[in-house]
Amino acid sequence: MATKNPQTISYPAPESRPRRHDYDPLDPHVIVLFGATGDLAKRKLISGLAYLDQSELAPDIQIVATSLEDFSDDEFREIAKDAIDSYGTHKLTPDQWADFAKILRYVPQGAGPQALADAVAEAENNLGPKVRRLHYLSVPPKAARAVIEMLRDANLVERSRVVMEKPFGTDLKSAVALNDFLHETFDESQIFRIDHFLGKEAAQNILAFRFANGLFEPIWNRNFIDHIQIDIPETLGLDQRANFYESTGAYKDMVVTHLFQVMAFVVMEPPTALEPYAISEEKNKVFRSMLPVKCSDVVRGQYNGYREEPSVAKDSDTETFIALKVGIDNWRWAGVPIYLRTGKKMAEGIRVISIAFKEAPRSMFPAGSGVGTQGPDHLTFDLADNSKVSLSFYGKRPGPGMKLDKLSMQFSSQEIDTAADTLEAYERLILDAMRGDHTLFTTAEGIESLWERSTELLNDAPPAKVYPPGTWGPNAIHQLIAPNAWRLPFERGWRESST
């Protein structure tokens, strides 16, 4: 694996690293939003910033939006208002919108570095002394270098942090080159490579569930767990992103960036503390322990009709679906297969982690009792915004004889009083970046480790198999996971709360 010059990467000293939930009040921030008219900005970022501005969580902020289009401040404010009305989870009253509109300004990217610097300086004057800058790059990967150069030319690097969207590189060589380029301008401590999956309440609940409960942590290993599934199918198609998707595909777009990151939370060792460096180091140990991805353990798929999408090559082999088996070669997980699956235009849109426990001996139960007929016991995490946890097990059916059914205990975060306080993933991550908290972000070492272990697949990927839209992918996925079975579709539905 390529290595870094140690002088280019520095982390805060242990005694100065911020601990989560133990922060001084935040300094005011100017947030520079690149790609402000793009799909992500409209769907998530603008409404998230509006909510943070109205809440007591964020400091005083001013927003300088920039993109390729030539808009005035008022024209962009109309775009922002429409985005909040259309996509915002937290709706604004007319007075709240008026307050938010006052802190919005727009600079066309074509106006150049000096125009951007002038807009940031004006925004900083409105916030007083001790202002920090947060640059959010909601731009395609190929545009990231130009944005970094613009920030450097505009002298906007000092007192700043930069948030990078995925995918971060497309292979080991490109990731190393991008990291090297970034480190010419920004220190590693200033860089936040975002994965919005880790900003979800449900993903963070994995850490609490594992490490705070004596019931589960002692059995969280190869002696008791048979296999793990992380399954993130999507019903959506490309949504006018074919030009981007053709150069990435499901593996680069979803697996390296999202599924492997979630996997690290599931299998990592206990960190020494719930603080950024300790958690990042345990995640990086997982990536270093991960076995290289073998082509024989991968099923690639492409939904029927993908090649007819605009901007897609007629002979394209880009995968819109991928399922794979990976292994972690360490003491805790040796021999435990981890199955990952994601794809476009599938039967359901759901995000689950499923832990399958080894089955108990069945010799004491009579034939026909039902034991073992519905698979192993599972602990399942639903990563949706209304996060849920389910534990399945066999229990006796009421009545004469020994008949067993699969039962489950379920919990939803919506059932607790503080559910309304939940931040959306991007809201939480923007706030963490302003705090300088790297806990839920990816490091240079981590992303390079993942690309290194992906080299064989990227160099010689198996052909993509066609699957009909609205299904669970190519039939070959069943051979991949045999003798086990995919949890989706579920054998049981989630129960709705009775309250």
JSON list of C-alpha atoms in Angstrom, two decimals, residues 144-362:
[
{"chain": "A", "resi": 144, "resn": "ALA", "atom": "CA", "xyz": [-12.98, 18.54, -6.11]},
{"chain": "A", "resi": 145, "resn": "ARG", "atom": "CA", "xyz": [-9.46, 19.50, -7.20]},
{"chain": "A", "resi": 146, "resn": "ALA", "atom": "CA", "xyz": [-10.65, 22.72, -8.84]},
{"chain": "A", "resi": 147, "resn": "VAL", "atom": "CA", "xyz": [-12.54, 23.68, -5.68]},
{"chain": "A", "resi": 148, "resn": "ILE", "atom": "CA", "xyz": [-9.49, 23.07, -3.47]},
{"chain": "A", "resi": 149, "resn": "GLU", "atom": "CA", "xyz": [-7.38, 25.19, -5.81]},
{"chain": "A", "resi": 150, "resn": "MET", "atom": "CA", "xyz": [-10.00, 27.94, -5.65]},
{"chain": "A", "resi": 151, "resn": "LEU", "atom": "CA", "xyz": [-9.95, 27.90, -1.85]},
{"chain": "A", "resi": 152, "resn": "ARG", "atom": "CA", "xyz": [-6.17, 28.12, -1.90]},
{"chain": "A", "resi": 153, "resn": "ASP", "atom": "CA", "xyz": [-6.19, 30.99, -4.40]},
{"chain": "A", "resi": 154, "resn": "ALA", "atom": "CA", "xyz": [-8.83, 32.80, -2.36]},
{"chain": "A", "resi": 155, "resn": "ASN", "atom": "CA", "xyz": [-6.74, 32.45, 0.84]},
{"chain": "A", "resi": 156, "resn": "LEU", "atom": "CA", "xyz": [-9.60, 30.64, 2.57]},
{"chain": "A", "resi": 157, "resn": "VAL", "atom": "CA", "xyz": [-7.56, 27.77, 4.04]},
{"chain": "A", "resi": 158, "resn": "GLU", "atom": "CA", "xyz": [-6.67, 29.35, 7.38]},
{"chain": "A", "resi": 159, "resn": "ARG", "atom": "CA", "xyz": [-9.16, 28.71, 10.22]},
{"chain": "A", "resi": 160, "resn": "SER", "atom": "CA", "xyz": [-11.06, 26.32, 7.99]},
{"chain": "A", "resi": 161, "resn": "ARG", "atom": "CA", "xyz": [-12.18, 22.72, 7.66]},
{"chain": "A", "resi": 162, "resn": "VAL", "atom": "CA", "xyz": [-13.25, 21.00, 4.45]},
{"chain": "A", "resi": 163, "resn": "VAL", "atom": "CA", "xyz": [-15.95, 18.35, 4.05]},
{"chain": "A", "resi": 164, "resn": "MET", "atom": "CA", "xyz": [-15.41, 15.95, 1.12]},
{"chain": "A", "resi": 165, "resn": "GLU", "atom": "CA", "xyz": [-18.28, 14.00, -0.46]},
{"chain": "A", "resi": 166, "resn": "LYS", "atom": "CA", "xyz": [-17.96, 10.43, -1.70]},
{"chain": "A", "resi": 167, "resn": "PRO", "atom": "CA", "xyz": [-16.59, 8.57, -3.51]},
{"chain": "A", "resi": 168, "resn": "PHE", "atom": "CA", "xyz": [-13.08, 9.46, -2.38]},
{"chain": "A", "resi": 169, "resn": "GLY", "atom": "CA", "xyz": [-11.06, 8.21, -5.33]},
{"chain": "A", "resi": 170, "resn": "THR", "atom": "CA", "xyz": [-11.94, 5.30, -7.59]},
{"chain": "A", "resi": 171, "resn": "ASP", "atom": "CA", "xyz": [-9.02, 2.97, -6.73]},
{"chain": "A", "resi": 172, "resn": "LEU", "atom": "CA", "xyz": [-5.89, 2.96, -4.58]},
{"chain": "A", "resi": 173, "resn": "LYS", "atom": "CA", "xyz": [-3.82, 5.07, -6.98]},
{"chain": "A", "resi": 174, "resn": "SER", "atom": "CA", "xyz": [-6.45, 7.79, -7.34]},
{"chain": "A", "resi": 175, "resn": "ALA", "atom": "CA", "xyz": [-7.18, 7.86, -3.59]},
{"chain": "A", "resi": 176, "resn": "VAL", "atom": "CA", "xyz": [-3.48, 8.25, -2.77]},
{"chain": "A", "resi": 177, "resn": "ALA", "atom": "CA", "xyz": [-3.15, 10.99, -5.38]},
{"chain": "A", "resi": 178, "resn": "LEU", "atom": "CA", "xyz": [-6.20, 12.83, -4.04]},
{"chain": "A", "resi": 179, "resn": "ASN", "atom": "CA", "xyz": [-4.95, 12.57, -0.46]},
{"chain": "A", "resi": 180, "resn": "ASP", "atom": "CA", "xyz": [-1.54, 13.85, -1.51]},
{"chain": "A", "resi": 181, "resn": "PHE", "atom": "CA", "xyz": [-3.15, 16.74, -3.37]},
{"chain": "A", "resi": 182, "resn": "LEU", "atom": "CA", "xyz": [-5.34, 17.64, -0.38]},
{"chain": "A", "resi": 183, "resn": "HIS", "atom": "CA", "xyz": [-2.41, 17.53, 2.01]},
{"chain": "A", "resi": 184, "resn": "GLU", "atom": "CA", "xyz": [-0.59, 20.12, -0.07]},
{"chain": "A", "resi": 185, "resn": "THR", "atom": "CA", "xyz": [-3.25, 22.61, 1.09]},
{"chain": "A", "resi": 186, "resn": "PHE", "atom": "CA", "xyz": [-5.00, 21.17, 4.15]},
{"chain": "A", "resi": 187, "resn": "ASP", "atom": "CA", "xyz": [-3.72, 19.31, 7.16]},
{"chain": "A", "resi": 188, "resn": "GLU", "atom": "CA", "xyz": [-5.38, 15.91, 7.75]},
{"chain": "A", "resi": 189, "resn": "SER", "atom": "CA", "xyz": [-7.03, 17.32, 10.88]},
{"chain": "A", "resi": 190, "resn": "GLN", "atom": "CA", "xyz": [-8.87, 19.81, 8.64]},
{"chain": "A", "resi": 191, "resn": "ILE", "atom": "CA", "xyz": [-10.29, 17.16, 6.26]},
{"chain": "A", "resi": 192, "resn": "PHE", "atom": "CA", "xyz": [-13.64, 15.45, 6.85]},
{"chain": "A", "resi": 193, "resn": "ARG", "atom": "CA", "xyz": [-14.48, 12.64, 4.39]},
{"chain": "A", "resi": 194, "resn": "ILE", "atom": "CA", "xyz": [-18.21, 12.23, 4.88]},
{"chain": "A", "resi": 195, "resn": "ASP", "atom": "CA", "xyz": [-20.30, 9.07, 5.00]},
{"chain": "A", "resi": 196, "resn": "HIS", "atom": "CA", "xyz": [-23.89, 10.03, 5.82]},
{"chain": "A", "resi": 197, "resn": "PHE", "atom": "CA", "xyz": [-24.70, 6.45, 6.85]},
{"chain": "A", "resi": 198, "resn": "LEU", "atom": "CA", "xyz": [-22.51, 6.87, 9.93]},
{"chain": "A", "resi": 199, "resn": "GLY", "atom": "CA", "xyz": [-24.42, 10.04, 10.80]},
{"chain": "A", "resi": 200, "resn": "LYS", "atom": "CA", "xyz": [-27.62, 8.06, 11.25]},
{"chain": "A", "resi": 201, "resn": "GLU", "atom": "CA", "xyz": [-28.81, 7.53, 14.80]},
{"chain": "A", "resi": 202, "resn": "ALA", "atom": "CA", "xyz": [-29.20, 3.82, 14.10]},
{"chain": "A", "resi": 203, "resn": "ALA", "atom": "CA", "xyz": [-25.58, 3.39, 13.01]},
{"chain": "A", "resi": 204, "resn": "GLN", "atom": "CA", "xyz": [-24.30, 5.04, 16.16]},
{"chain": "A", "resi": 205, "resn": "ASN", "atom": "CA", "xyz": [-26.67, 2.94, 18.23]},
{"chain": "A", "resi": 206, "resn": "ILE", "atom": "CA", "xyz": [-24.61, -0.08, 17.17]},
{"chain": "A", "resi": 207, "resn": "LEU", "atom": "CA", "xyz": [-21.76, 1.22, 19.31]},
{"chain": "A", "resi": 208, "resn": "ALA", "atom": "CA", "xyz": [-24.05, 1.73, 22.29]},
{"chain": "A", "resi": 209, "resn": "PHE", "atom": "CA", "xyz": [-25.73, -1.63, 21.82]},
{"chain": "A", "resi": 210, "resn": "ARG", "atom": "CA", "xyz": [-22.44, -3.53, 21.56]},
{"chain": "A", "resi": 211, "resn": "PHE", "atom": "CA", "xyz": [-20.28, -1.90, 24.15]},
{"chain": "A", "resi": 212, "resn": "ALA", "atom": "CA", "xyz": [-22.77, -0.85, 26.86]},
{"chain": "A", "resi": 213, "resn": "ASN", "atom": "CA", "xyz": [-24.53, -4.20, 27.27]},
{"chain": "A", "resi": 214, "resn": "GLY", "atom": "CA", "xyz": [-23.02, -7.14, 29.08]},
{"chain": "A", "resi": 215, "resn": "LEU", "atom": "CA", "xyz": [-25.61, -9.37, 27.42]},
{"chain": "A", "resi": 216, "resn": "PHE", "atom": "CA", "xyz": [-24.17, -9.04, 23.91]},
{"chain": "A", "resi": 217, "resn": "GLU", "atom": "CA", "xyz": [-20.51, -8.03, 23.97]},
{"chain": "A", "resi": 218, "resn": "PRO", "atom": "CA", "xyz": [-19.30, -11.39, 25.43]},
{"chain": "A", "resi": 219, "resn": "ILE", "atom": "CA", "xyz": [-20.91, -13.28, 22.53]},
{"chain": "A", "resi": 220, "resn": "TRP", "atom": "CA", "xyz": [-19.89, -10.82, 19.79]},
{"chain": "A", "resi": 221, "resn": "ASN", "atom": "CA", "xyz": [-17.30, -13.10, 18.19]},
{"chain": "A", "resi": 222, "resn": "ARG", "atom": "CA", "xyz": [-16.66, -16.17, 16.01]},
{"chain": "A", "resi": 223, "resn": "ASN", "atom": "CA", "xyz": [-17.59, -18.59, 18.82]},
{"chain": "A", "resi": 224, "resn": "PHE", "atom": "CA", "xyz": [-21.23, -17.51, 18.82]},
{"chain": "A", "resi": 225, "resn": "ILE", "atom": "CA", "xyz": [-21.87, -15.64, 15.55]},
{"chain": "A", "resi": 226, "resn": "ASP", "atom": "CA", "xyz": [-22.29, -17.68, 12.37]},
{"chain": "A", "resi": 227, "resn": "HIS", "atom": "CA", "xyz": [-22.39, -14.90, 9.78]},
{"chain": "A", "resi": 228, "resn": "ILE", "atom": "CA", "xyz": [-23.28, -11.23, 9.27]},
{"chain": "A", "resi": 229, "resn": "GLN", "atom": "CA", "xyz": [-25.35, -9.54, 6.57]},
{"chain": "A", "resi": 230, "resn": "ILE", "atom": "CA", "xyz": [-25.42, -5.85, 5.65]},
{"chain": "A", "resi": 231, "resn": "ASP", "atom": "CA", "xyz": [-28.18, -5.35, 3.11]},
{"chain": "A", "resi": 232, "resn": "ILE", "atom": "CA", "xyz": [-29.01, -1.97, 1.55]},
{"chain": "A", "resi": 233, "resn": "PRO", "atom": "CA", "xyz": [-31.25, -2.41, -1.51]},
{"chain": "A", "resi": 234, "resn": "GLU", "atom": "CA", "xyz": [-32.78, 0.66, -3.16]},
{"chain": "A", "resi": 235, "resn": "THR", "atom": "CA", "xyz": [-35.97, 0.93, -5.19]},
{"chain": "A", "resi": 236, "resn": "LEU", "atom": "CA", "xyz": [-34.77, 4.12, -6.87]},
{"chain": "A", "resi": 237, "resn": "GLY", "atom": "CA", "xyz": [-33.01, 4.16, -10.21]},
{"chain": "A", "resi": 238, "resn": "LEU", "atom": "CA", "xyz": [-30.32, 6.62, -11.31]},
{"chain": "A", "resi": 239, "resn": "ASP", "atom": "CA", "xyz": [-32.41, 9.78, -10.84]},
{"chain": "A", "resi": 240, "resn": "GLN", "atom": "CA", "xyz": [-30.56, 11.63, -13.64]},
{"chain": "A", "resi": 241, "resn": "ARG", "atom": "CA", "xyz": [-27.17, 10.55, -12.28]},
{"chain": "A", "resi": 242, "resn": "ALA", "atom": "CA", "xyz": [-26.25, 8.19, -15.13]},
{"chain": "A", "resi": 243, "resn": "ASN", "atom": "CA", "xyz": [-23.24, 10.25, -16.20]},
{"chain": "A", "resi": 244, "resn": "PHE", "atom": "CA", "xyz": [-21.80, 9.99, -12.67]},
{"chain": "A", "resi": 245, "resn": "TYR", "atom": "CA", "xyz": [-22.85, 6.39, -12.17]},
{"chain": "A", "resi": 246, "resn": "GLU", "atom": "CA", "xyz": [-21.24, 5.10, -15.36]},
{"chain": "A", "resi": 247, "resn": "SER", "atom": "CA", "xyz": [-17.79, 5.91, -13.95]},
{"chain": "A", "resi": 248, "resn": "THR", "atom": "CA", "xyz": [-18.47, 4.47, -10.50]},
{"chain": "A", "resi": 249, "resn": "GLY", "atom": "CA", "xyz": [-21.06, 1.70, -10.26]},
{"chain": "A", "resi": 250, "resn": "ALA", "atom": "CA", "xyz": [-22.51, 0.18, -7.11]},
{"chain": "A", "resi": 251, "resn": "TYR", "atom": "CA", "xyz": [-19.21, -0.99, -5.62]},
{"chain": "A", "resi": 252, "resn": "LYS", "atom": "CA", "xyz": [-17.43, 2.36, -5.71]},
{"chain": "A", "resi": 253, "resn": "ASP", "atom": "CA", "xyz": [-20.56, 4.37, -5.01]},
{"chain": "A", "resi": 254, "resn": "MET", "atom": "CA", "xyz": [-21.94, 2.34, -2.09]},
{"chain": "A", "resi": 255, "resn": "VAL", "atom": "CA", "xyz": [-19.74, -0.50, -0.82]},
{"chain": "A", "resi": 256, "resn": "VAL", "atom": "CA", "xyz": [-16.41, 1.25, -0.24]},
{"chain": "A", "resi": 257, "resn": "THR", "atom": "CA", "xyz": [-18.05, 4.45, 0.94]},
{"chain": "A", "resi": 258, "resn": "HIS", "atom": "CA", "xyz": [-20.98, 3.15, 3.02]},
{"chain": "A", "resi": 259, "resn": "LEU", "atom": "CA", "xyz": [-21.25, -0.59, 3.59]},
{"chain": "A", "resi": 260, "resn": "PHE", "atom": "CA", "xyz": [-17.63, -1.14, 4.63]},
{"chain": "A", "resi": 261, "resn": "GLN", "atom": "CA", "xyz": [-17.86, 1.83, 7.00]},
{"chain": "A", "resi": 262, "resn": "VAL", "atom": "CA", "xyz": [-20.97, 0.41, 8.68]},
{"chain": "A", "resi": 263, "resn": "MET", "atom": "CA", "xyz": [-19.28, -3.01, 8.79]},
{"chain": "A", "resi": 264, "resn": "ALA", "atom": "CA", "xyz": [-16.41, -1.48, 10.76]},
{"chain": "A", "resi": 265, "resn": "PHE", "atom": "CA", "xyz": [-18.84, -0.33, 13.48]},
{"chain": "A", "resi": 266, "resn": "VAL", "atom": "CA", "xyz": [-20.24, -3.86, 13.67]},
{"chain": "A", "resi": 267, "resn": "VAL", "atom": "CA", "xyz": [-16.93, -5.74, 13.97]},
{"chain": "A", "resi": 268, "resn": "MET", "atom": "CA", "xyz": [-14.39, -3.34, 15.45]},
{"chain": "A", "resi": 269, "resn": "GLU", "atom": "CA", "xyz": [-12.74, -3.88, 18.83]},
{"chain": "A", "resi": 270, "resn": "PRO", "atom": "CA", "xyz": [-13.79, -1.71, 21.79]},
{"chain": "A", "resi": 271, "resn": "PRO", "atom": "CA", "xyz": [-12.12, 1.70, 21.54]},
{"chain": "A", "resi": 272, "resn": "THR", "atom": "CA", "xyz": [-10.23, 2.97, 24.56]},
{"chain": "A", "resi": 273, "resn": "ALA", "atom": "CA", "xyz": [-12.68, 5.89, 24.74]},
{"chain": "A", "resi": 274, "resn": "LEU", "atom": "CA", "xyz": [-15.57, 7.35, 22.80]},
{"chain": "A", "resi": 275, "resn": "GLU", "atom": "CA", "xyz": [-13.38, 9.96, 21.19]},
{"chain": "A", "resi": 276, "resn": "PRO", "atom": "CA", "xyz": [-12.45, 10.53, 17.55]},
{"chain": "A", "resi": 277, "resn": "TYR", "atom": "CA", "xyz": [-8.92, 9.18, 17.38]},
{"chain": "A", "resi": 278, "resn": "ALA", "atom": "CA", "xyz": [-9.65, 6.00, 19.35]},
{"chain": "A", "resi": 279, "resn": "ILE", "atom": "CA", "xyz": [-12.70, 5.11, 17.23]},
{"chain": "A", "resi": 280, "resn": "SER", "atom": "CA", "xyz": [-10.94, 5.92, 13.95]},
{"chain": "A", "resi": 281, "resn": "GLU", "atom": "CA", "xyz": [-7.99, 3.74, 14.95]},
{"chain": "A", "resi": 282, "resn": "GLU", "atom": "CA", "xyz": [-10.23, 0.74, 15.70]},
{"chain": "A", "resi": 283, "resn": "LYS", "atom": "CA", "xyz": [-12.00, 1.18, 12.35]},
{"chain": "A", "resi": 284, "resn": "ASN", "atom": "CA", "xyz": [-8.65, 1.33, 10.58]},
{"chain": "A", "resi": 285, "resn": "LYS", "atom": "CA", "xyz": [-7.59, -1.90, 12.29]},
{"chain": "A", "resi": 286, "resn": "VAL", "atom": "CA", "xyz": [-10.67, -3.56, 10.79]},
{"chain": "A", "resi": 287, "resn": "PHE", "atom": "CA", "xyz": [-9.74, -2.35, 7.31]},
{"chain": "A", "resi": 288, "resn": "ARG", "atom": "CA", "xyz": [-6.15, -3.53, 7.75]},
{"chain": "A", "resi": 289, "resn": "SER", "atom": "CA", "xyz": [-7.44, -6.95, 8.87]},
{"chain": "A", "resi": 290, "resn": "MET", "atom": "CA", "xyz": [-9.87, -7.30, 5.98]},
{"chain": "A", "resi": 291, "resn": "LEU", "atom": "CA", "xyz": [-8.99, -10.00, 3.46]},
{"chain": "A", "resi": 292, "resn": "PRO", "atom": "CA", "xyz": [-8.69, -8.89, -0.18]},
{"chain": "A", "resi": 293, "resn": "VAL", "atom": "CA", "xyz": [-12.00, -9.06, -2.03]},
{"chain": "A", "resi": 294, "resn": "LYS", "atom": "CA", "xyz": [-11.96, -12.10, -4.33]},
{"chain": "A", "resi": 295, "resn": "CYS", "atom": "CA", "xyz": [-13.75, -12.00, -7.68]},
{"chain": "A", "resi": 296, "resn": "SER", "atom": "CA", "xyz": [-15.11, -15.50, -6.96]},
{"chain": "A", "resi": 297, "resn": "ASP", "atom": "CA", "xyz": [-16.92, -14.05, -3.92]},
{"chain": "A", "resi": 298, "resn": "VAL", "atom": "CA", "xyz": [-18.68, -11.31, -5.88]},
{"chain": "A", "resi": 299, "resn": "VAL", "atom": "CA", "xyz": [-21.92, -11.18, -7.88]},
{"chain": "A", "resi": 300, "resn": "ARG", "atom": "CA", "xyz": [-22.32, -8.11, -10.06]},
{"chain": "A", "resi": 301, "resn": "GLY", "atom": "CA", "xyz": [-25.66, -7.22, -11.63]},
{"chain": "A", "resi": 302, "resn": "GLN", "atom": "CA", "xyz": [-27.20, -4.67, -13.96]},
{"chain": "A", "resi": 303, "resn": "TYR", "atom": "CA", "xyz": [-30.93, -4.00, -14.07]},
{"chain": "A", "resi": 304, "resn": "ASN", "atom": "CA", "xyz": [-32.65, -4.67, -17.37]},
{"chain": "A", "resi": 305, "resn": "GLY", "atom": "CA", "xyz": [-32.99, -1.34, -19.17]},
{"chain": "A", "resi": 306, "resn": "TYR", "atom": "CA", "xyz": [-29.92, 0.34, -17.69]},
{"chain": "A", "resi": 307, "resn": "ARG", "atom": "CA", "xyz": [-28.21, 0.55, -21.07]},
{"chain": "A", "resi": 308, "resn": "GLU", "atom": "CA", "xyz": [-31.17, 2.50, -22.45]},
{"chain": "A", "resi": 309, "resn": "GLU", "atom": "CA", "xyz": [-30.72, 5.25, -19.82]},
{"chain": "A", "resi": 310, "resn": "PRO", "atom": "CA", "xyz": [-29.44, 8.62, -21.11]},
{"chain": "A", "resi": 311, "resn": "SER", "atom": "CA", "xyz": [-25.63, 8.94, -21.01]},
{"chain": "A", "resi": 312, "resn": "VAL", "atom": "CA", "xyz": [-25.15, 5.17, -20.59]},
{"chain": "A", "resi": 313, "resn": "ALA", "atom": "CA", "xyz": [-23.01, 3.29, -23.11]},
{"chain": "A", "resi": 314, "resn": "LYS", "atom": "CA", "xyz": [-24.92, 0.70, -25.14]},
{"chain": "A", "resi": 315, "resn": "ASP", "atom": "CA", "xyz": [-22.41, -1.99, -24.17]},
{"chain": "A", "resi": 316, "resn": "SER", "atom": "CA", "xyz": [-21.95, -0.79, -20.57]},
{"chain": "A", "resi": 317, "resn": "ASP", "atom": "CA", "xyz": [-20.87, -3.37, -17.99]},
{"chain": "A", "resi": 318, "resn": "THR", "atom": "CA", "xyz": [-21.29, -0.96, -15.06]},
{"chain": "A", "resi": 319, "resn": "GLU", "atom": "CA", "xyz": [-22.94, -2.76, -12.15]},
{"chain": "A", "resi": 320, "resn": "THR", "atom": "CA", "xyz": [-26.11, -1.33, -10.64]},
{"chain": "A", "resi": 321, "resn": "PHE", "atom": "CA", "xyz": [-26.12, -4.21, -8.14]},
{"chain": "A", "resi": 322, "resn": "ILE", "atom": "CA", "xyz": [-23.42, -5.99, -6.18]},
{"chain": "A", "resi": 323, "resn": "ALA", "atom": "CA", "xyz": [-23.33, -8.73, -3.57]},
{"chain": "A", "resi": 324, "resn": "LEU", "atom": "CA", "xyz": [-20.10, -9.97, -2.03]},
{"chain": "A", "resi": 325, "resn": "LYS", "atom": "CA", "xyz": [-18.59, -12.01, 0.75]},
{"chain": "A", "resi": 326, "resn": "VAL", "atom": "CA", "xyz": [-15.70, -10.64, 2.78]},
{"chain": "A", "resi": 327, "resn": "GLY", "atom": "CA", "xyz": [-13.69, -11.89, 5.74]},
{"chain": "A", "resi": 328, "resn": "ILE", "atom": "CA", "xyz": [-11.88, -10.27, 8.64]},
{"chain": "A", "resi": 329, "resn": "ASP", "atom": "CA", "xyz": [-8.62, -12.04, 9.43]},
{"chain": "A", "resi": 330, "resn": "ASN", "atom": "CA", "xyz": [-8.29, -11.38, 13.14]},
{"chain": "A", "resi": 331, "resn": "TRP", "atom": "CA", "xyz": [-8.80, -13.29, 16.38]},
{"chain": "A", "resi": 332, "resn": "ARG", "atom": "CA", "xyz": [-12.42, -12.21, 16.90]},
{"chain": "A", "resi": 333, "resn": "TRP", "atom": "CA", "xyz": [-13.78, -12.81, 13.39]},
{"chain": "A", "resi": 334, "resn": "ALA", "atom": "CA", "xyz": [-11.62, -15.40, 11.62]},
{"chain": "A", "resi": 335, "resn": "GLY", "atom": "CA", "xyz": [-13.87, -17.73, 9.63]},
{"chain": "A", "resi": 336, "resn": "VAL", "atom": "CA", "xyz": [-17.05, -15.62, 9.98]},
{"chain": "A", "resi": 337, "resn": "PRO", "atom": "CA", "xyz": [-18.35, -14.61, 6.52]},
{"chain": "A", "resi": 338, "resn": "ILE", "atom": "CA", "xyz": [-19.78, -11.11, 6.11]},
{"chain": "A", "resi": 339, "resn": "TYR", "atom": "CA", "xyz": [-22.24, -10.71, 3.24]},
{"chain": "A", "resi": 340, "resn": "LEU", "atom": "CA", "xyz": [-22.91, -7.29, 1.70]},
{"chain": "A", "resi": 341, "resn": "ARG", "atom": "CA", "xyz": [-25.58, -6.45, -0.84]},
{"chain": "A", "resi": 342, "resn": "THR", "atom": "CA", "xyz": [-26.80, -3.24, -2.47]},
{"chain": "A", "resi": 343, "resn": "GLY", "atom": "CA", "xyz": [-28.39, -2.28, -5.76]},
{"chain": "A", "resi": 344, "resn": "LYS", "atom": "CA", "xyz": [-30.71, -0.01, -7.72]},
{"chain": "A", "resi": 345, "resn": "LYS", "atom": "CA", "xyz": [-34.32, -0.72, -8.73]},
{"chain": "A", "resi": 346, "resn": "MET", "atom": "CA", "xyz": [-34.72, -3.58, -6.28]},
{"chain": "A", "resi": 347, "resn": "ALA", "atom": "CA", "xyz": [-37.83, -5.01, -4.63]},
{"chain": "A", "resi": 348, "resn": "GLU", "atom": "CA", "xyz": [-37.69, -2.87, -1.48]},
{"chain": "A", "resi": 349, "resn": "GLY", "atom": "CA", "xyz": [-35.78, 0.09, -0.14]},
{"chain": "A", "resi": 350, "resn": "ILE", "atom": "CA", "xyz": [-34.54, -0.91, 3.29]},
{"chain": "A", "resi": 351, "resn": "ARG", "atom": "CA", "xyz": [-31.27, -0.81, 5.23]},
{"chain": "A", "resi": 352, "resn": "VAL", "atom": "CA", "xyz": [-30.55, -3.61, 7.67]},
{"chain": "A", "resi": 353, "resn": "ILE", "atom": "CA", "xyz": [-27.69, -5.24, 9.51]},
{"chain": "A", "resi": 354, "resn": "SER", "atom": "CA", "xyz": [-28.42, -8.82, 10.51]},
{"chain": "A", "resi": 355, "resn": "ILE", "atom": "CA", "xyz": [-26.30, -10.82, 12.95]},
{"chain": "A", "resi": 356, "resn": "ALA", "atom": "CA", "xyz": [-26.95, -14.59, 12.65]},
{"chain": "A", "resi": 357, "resn": "PHE", "atom": "CA", "xyz": [-26.07, -16.60, 15.75]},
{"chain": "A", "resi": 358, "resn": "LYS", "atom": "CA", "xyz": [-24.92, -20.19, 15.66]},
{"chain": "A", "resi": 359, "resn": "GLU", "atom": "CA", "xyz": [-27.74, -22.64, 16.15]},
{"chain": "A", "resi": 360, "resn": "ALA", "atom": "CA", "xyz": [-28.14, -24.74, 19.28]},
{"chain": "A", "resi": 361, "resn": "PRO", "atom": "CA", "xyz": [-28.23, -28.58, 19.14]},
{"chain": "A", "resi": 362, "resn": "ARG", "atom": "CA", "xyz": [-31.72, -29.86, 18.36]}
]
